[in-house]
mmCIF file of C-alpha atoms and ligand atoms in Angstrom:
data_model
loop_
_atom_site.group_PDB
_atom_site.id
_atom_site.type_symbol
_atom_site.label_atom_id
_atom_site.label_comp_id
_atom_site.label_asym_id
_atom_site.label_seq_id
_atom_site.Cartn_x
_atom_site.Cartn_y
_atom_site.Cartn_z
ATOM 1 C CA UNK A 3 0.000 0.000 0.000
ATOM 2 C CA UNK A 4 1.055 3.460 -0.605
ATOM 3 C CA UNK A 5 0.343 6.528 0.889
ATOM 4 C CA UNK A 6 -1.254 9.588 -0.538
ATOM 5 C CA UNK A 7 -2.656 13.225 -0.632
ATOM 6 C CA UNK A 8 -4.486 14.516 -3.067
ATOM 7 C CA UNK A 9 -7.301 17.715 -3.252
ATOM 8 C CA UNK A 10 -10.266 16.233 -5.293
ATOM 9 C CA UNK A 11 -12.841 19.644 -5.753
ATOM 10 C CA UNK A 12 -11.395 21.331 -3.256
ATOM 11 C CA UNK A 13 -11.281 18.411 -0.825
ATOM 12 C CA UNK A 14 -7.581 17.260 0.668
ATOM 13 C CA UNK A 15 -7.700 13.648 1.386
ATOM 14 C CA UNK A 16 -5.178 11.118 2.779
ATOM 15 C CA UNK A 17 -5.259 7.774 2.110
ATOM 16 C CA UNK A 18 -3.276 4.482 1.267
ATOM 17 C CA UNK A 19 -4.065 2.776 -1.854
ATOM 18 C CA UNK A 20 -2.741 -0.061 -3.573
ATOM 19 C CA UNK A 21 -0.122 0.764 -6.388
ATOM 20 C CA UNK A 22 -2.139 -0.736 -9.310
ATOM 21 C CA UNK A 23 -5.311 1.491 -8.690
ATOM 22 C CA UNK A 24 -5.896 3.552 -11.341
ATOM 23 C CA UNK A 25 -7.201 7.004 -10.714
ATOM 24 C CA UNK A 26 -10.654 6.872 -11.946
ATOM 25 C CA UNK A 27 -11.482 3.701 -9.703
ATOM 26 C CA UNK A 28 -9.954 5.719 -6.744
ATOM 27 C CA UNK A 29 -12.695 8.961 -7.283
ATOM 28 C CA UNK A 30 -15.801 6.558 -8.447
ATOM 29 C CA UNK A 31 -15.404 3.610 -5.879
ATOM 30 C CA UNK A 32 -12.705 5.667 -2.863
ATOM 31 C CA UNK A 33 -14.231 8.801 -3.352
ATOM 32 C CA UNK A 34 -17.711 8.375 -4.753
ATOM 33 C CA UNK A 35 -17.104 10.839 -7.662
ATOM 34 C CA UNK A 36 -19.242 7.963 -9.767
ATOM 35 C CA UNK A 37 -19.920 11.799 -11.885
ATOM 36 C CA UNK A 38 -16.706 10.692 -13.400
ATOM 37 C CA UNK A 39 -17.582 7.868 -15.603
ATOM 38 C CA UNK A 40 -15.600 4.917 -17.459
ATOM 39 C CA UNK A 41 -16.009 3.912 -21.011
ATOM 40 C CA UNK A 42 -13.137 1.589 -22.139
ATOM 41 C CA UNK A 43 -10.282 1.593 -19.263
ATOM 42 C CA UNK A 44 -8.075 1.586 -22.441
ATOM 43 C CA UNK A 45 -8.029 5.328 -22.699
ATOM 44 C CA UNK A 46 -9.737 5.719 -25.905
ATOM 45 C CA UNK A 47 -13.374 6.808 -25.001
ATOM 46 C CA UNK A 48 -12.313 10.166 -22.684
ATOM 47 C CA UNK A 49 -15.030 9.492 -20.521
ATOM 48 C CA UNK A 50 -13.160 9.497 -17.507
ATOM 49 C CA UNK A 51 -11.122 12.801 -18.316
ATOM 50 C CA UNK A 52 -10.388 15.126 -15.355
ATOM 51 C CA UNK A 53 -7.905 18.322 -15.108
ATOM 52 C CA UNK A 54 -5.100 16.751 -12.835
ATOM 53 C CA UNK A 55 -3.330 20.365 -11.793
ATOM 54 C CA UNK A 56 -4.566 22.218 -14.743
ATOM 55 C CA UNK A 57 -4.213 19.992 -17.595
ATOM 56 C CA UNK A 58 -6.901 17.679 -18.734
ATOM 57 C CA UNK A 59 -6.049 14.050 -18.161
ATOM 58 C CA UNK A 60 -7.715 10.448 -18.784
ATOM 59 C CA UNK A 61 -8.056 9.212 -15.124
ATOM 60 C CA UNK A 62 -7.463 5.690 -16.626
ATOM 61 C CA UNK A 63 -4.567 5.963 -17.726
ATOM 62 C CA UNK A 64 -3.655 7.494 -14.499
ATOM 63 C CA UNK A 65 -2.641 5.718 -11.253
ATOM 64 C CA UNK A 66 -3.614 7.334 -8.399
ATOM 65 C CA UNK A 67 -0.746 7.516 -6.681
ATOM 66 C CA UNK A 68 0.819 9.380 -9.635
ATOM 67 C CA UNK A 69 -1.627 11.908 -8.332
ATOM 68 C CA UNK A 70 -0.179 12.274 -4.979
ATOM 69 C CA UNK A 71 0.122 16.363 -4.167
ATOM 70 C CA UNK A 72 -2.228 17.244 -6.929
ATOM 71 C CA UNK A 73 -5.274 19.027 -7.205
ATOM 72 C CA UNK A 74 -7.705 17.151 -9.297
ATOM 73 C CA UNK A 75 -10.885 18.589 -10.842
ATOM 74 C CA UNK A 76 -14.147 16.463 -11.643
ATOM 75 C CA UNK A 77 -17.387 17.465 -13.403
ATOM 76 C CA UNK A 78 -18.285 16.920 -9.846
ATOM 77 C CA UNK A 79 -15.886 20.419 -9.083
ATOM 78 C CA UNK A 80 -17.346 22.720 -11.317
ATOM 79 C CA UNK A 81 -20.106 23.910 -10.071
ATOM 80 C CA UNK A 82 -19.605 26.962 -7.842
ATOM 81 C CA UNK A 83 -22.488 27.399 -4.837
ATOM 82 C CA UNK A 84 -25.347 25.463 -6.288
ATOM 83 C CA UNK A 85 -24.724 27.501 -9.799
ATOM 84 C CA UNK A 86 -23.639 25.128 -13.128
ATOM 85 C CA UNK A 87 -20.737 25.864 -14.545
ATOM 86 C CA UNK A 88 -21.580 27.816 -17.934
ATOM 87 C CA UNK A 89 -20.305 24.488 -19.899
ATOM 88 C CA UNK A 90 -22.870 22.342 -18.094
ATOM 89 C CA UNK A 91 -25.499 24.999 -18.588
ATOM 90 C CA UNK A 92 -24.483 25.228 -22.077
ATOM 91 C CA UNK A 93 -25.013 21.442 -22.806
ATOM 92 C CA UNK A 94 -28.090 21.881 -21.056
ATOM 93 C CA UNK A 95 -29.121 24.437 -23.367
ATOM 94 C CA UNK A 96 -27.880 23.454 -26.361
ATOM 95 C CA UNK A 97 -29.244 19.707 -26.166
ATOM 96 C CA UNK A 98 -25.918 18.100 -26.210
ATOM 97 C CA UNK A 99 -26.579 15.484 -24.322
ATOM 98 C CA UNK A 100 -28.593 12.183 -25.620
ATOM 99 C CA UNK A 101 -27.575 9.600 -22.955
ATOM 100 C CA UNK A 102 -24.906 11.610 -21.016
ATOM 101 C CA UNK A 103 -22.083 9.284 -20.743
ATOM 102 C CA UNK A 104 -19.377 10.947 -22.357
ATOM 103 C CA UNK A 105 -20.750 14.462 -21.284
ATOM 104 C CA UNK A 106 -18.422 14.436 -18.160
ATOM 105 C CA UNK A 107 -15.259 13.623 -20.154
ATOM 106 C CA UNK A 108 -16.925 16.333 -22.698
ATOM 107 C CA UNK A 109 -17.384 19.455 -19.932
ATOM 108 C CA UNK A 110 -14.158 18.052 -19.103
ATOM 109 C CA UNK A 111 -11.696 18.378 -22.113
ATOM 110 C CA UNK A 112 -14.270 21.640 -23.311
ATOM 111 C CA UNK A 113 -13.206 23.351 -20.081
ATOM 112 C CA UNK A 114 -9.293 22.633 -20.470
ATOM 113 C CA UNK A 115 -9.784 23.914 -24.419
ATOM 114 C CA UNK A 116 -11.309 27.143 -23.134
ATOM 115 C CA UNK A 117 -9.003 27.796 -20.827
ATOM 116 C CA UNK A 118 -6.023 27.510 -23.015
ATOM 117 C CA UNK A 119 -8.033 28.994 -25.744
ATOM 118 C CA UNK A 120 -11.353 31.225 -25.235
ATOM 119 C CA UNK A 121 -12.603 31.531 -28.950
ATOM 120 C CA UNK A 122 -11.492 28.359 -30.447
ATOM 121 C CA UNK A 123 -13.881 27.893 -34.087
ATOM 122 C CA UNK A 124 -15.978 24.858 -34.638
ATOM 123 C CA UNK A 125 -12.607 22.867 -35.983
ATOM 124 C CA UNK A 126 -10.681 23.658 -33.278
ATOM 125 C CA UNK A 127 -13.492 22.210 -30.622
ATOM 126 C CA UNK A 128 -13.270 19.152 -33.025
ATOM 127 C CA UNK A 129 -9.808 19.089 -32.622
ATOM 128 C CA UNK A 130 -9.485 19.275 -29.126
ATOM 129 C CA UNK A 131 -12.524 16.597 -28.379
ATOM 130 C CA UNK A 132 -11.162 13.887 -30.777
ATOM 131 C CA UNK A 133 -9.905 12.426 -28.385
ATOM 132 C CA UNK A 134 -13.579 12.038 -26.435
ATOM 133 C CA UNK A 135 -16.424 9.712 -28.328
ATOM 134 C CA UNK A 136 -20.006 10.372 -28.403
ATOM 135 C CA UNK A 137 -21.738 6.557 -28.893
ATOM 136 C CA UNK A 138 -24.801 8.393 -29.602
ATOM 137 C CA UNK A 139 -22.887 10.926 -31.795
ATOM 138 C CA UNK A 140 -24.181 14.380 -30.806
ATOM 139 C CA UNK A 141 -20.812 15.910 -31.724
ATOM 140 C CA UNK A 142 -23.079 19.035 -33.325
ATOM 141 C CA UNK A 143 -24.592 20.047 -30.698
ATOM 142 C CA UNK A 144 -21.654 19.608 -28.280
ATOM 143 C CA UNK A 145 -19.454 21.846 -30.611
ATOM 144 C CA UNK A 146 -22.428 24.216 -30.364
ATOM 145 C CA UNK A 147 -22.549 24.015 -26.426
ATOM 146 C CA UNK A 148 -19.024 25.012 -26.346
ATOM 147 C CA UNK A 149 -18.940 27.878 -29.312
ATOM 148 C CA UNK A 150 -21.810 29.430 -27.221
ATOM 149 C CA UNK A 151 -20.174 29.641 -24.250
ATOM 150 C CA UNK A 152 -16.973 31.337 -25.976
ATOM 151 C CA UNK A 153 -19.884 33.771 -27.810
ATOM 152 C CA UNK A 154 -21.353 34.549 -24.408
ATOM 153 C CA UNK A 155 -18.021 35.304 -22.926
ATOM 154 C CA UNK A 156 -16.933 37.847 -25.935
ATOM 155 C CA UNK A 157 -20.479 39.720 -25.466
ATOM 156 C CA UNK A 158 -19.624 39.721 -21.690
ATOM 157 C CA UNK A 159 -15.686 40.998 -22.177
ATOM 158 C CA UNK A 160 -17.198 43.637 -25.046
ATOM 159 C CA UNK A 161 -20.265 44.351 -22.941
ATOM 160 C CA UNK A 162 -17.298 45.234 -20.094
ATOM 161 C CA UNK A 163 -15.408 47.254 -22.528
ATOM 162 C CA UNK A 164 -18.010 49.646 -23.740
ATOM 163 C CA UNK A 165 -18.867 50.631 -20.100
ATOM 164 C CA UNK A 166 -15.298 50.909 -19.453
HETATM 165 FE FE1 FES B 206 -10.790 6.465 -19.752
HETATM 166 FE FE2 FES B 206 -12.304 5.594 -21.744
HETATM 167 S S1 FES B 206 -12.573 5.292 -19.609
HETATM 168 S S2 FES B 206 -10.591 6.924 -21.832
HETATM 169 FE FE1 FES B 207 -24.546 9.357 -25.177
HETATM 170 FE FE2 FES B 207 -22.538 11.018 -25.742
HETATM 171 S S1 FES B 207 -24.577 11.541 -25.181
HETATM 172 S S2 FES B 207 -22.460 8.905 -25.404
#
């Protein structure tokens, strides 16, 4: 057994885990994070994706004591005092969900994309989700979900500027 810490949504935890346990069976069955779901275990699906200290990661191709001192975000995390996060609202809106199962992984990678860059264009969204599948293939309306959230956020920044 090995020990650990790591700060899952804001929560430190300590714990000892076996070597061999991957991340994403550490959150869903350790944790309870089941928000975090599993596809393939192969690391093909993106399902499972998290940001592991800022950068998006596929939790199972991670073990979780290679997470030891990070900070680790789930869909679980985003949500800030009972408000969505504008990605999850987004989806929401934008009907970019059929089943939901990839939709964490999607929020996911979508929220590491945005960060690194605000406006991508609808190629760009494809780019950075290729490496997340959709079984029941609603990639449209997920590359919608995101491009209005980057639209929404140039109205706010110009809305900002004029008053300026
Ligand atoms: Fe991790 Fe599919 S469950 S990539
Ligand atoms: Fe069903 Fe994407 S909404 S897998």
């Amino acid at each position: 057994m090995n020990r650990m810490s790591v700060t899952v949504d804001g929560t430190t935890h300590e714990d000892e885990v076996e070597p061999r346990l991957l991340l994403v069976h550490y959150l869903r069955d350790r944790l309870g994070l089941t928000g975090t779901t599993i596809g393939c275990d192969t690391g093909n699906c993106g399902a499972c994706t998290v940001d592991l200290d800022g950068a998006s990661a596929k939790s199972c191709l991670v073990l979780a004591v290679q997470a030891d001192g990070c900070e680790v975000t789930t869909v679980q995390g985003l949500a800030q005092d009972g408000e969505w996060h504008p990605l999850q609202r987004s989806f929401h809106e934008q009907h970019a969900l059929q089943c939901g199962y990839c939709t964490p992984g999607m929020v996911m990678g979508a929220c590491d994309l945005l960060r690194h860059n605000p406006d991508p264009s609808p190629q760009e969204i494809r780019h950075a989700l290729e490496g997340n599948l959709c079984r029941c293939t609603g990639y449209q309306n997920i590359v919608k979900a995101v491009r209005a959230v980057a639209c929404d956020r140039e109205t706010a920044t110009s809305g900002e500027e004029a008053r300026a």
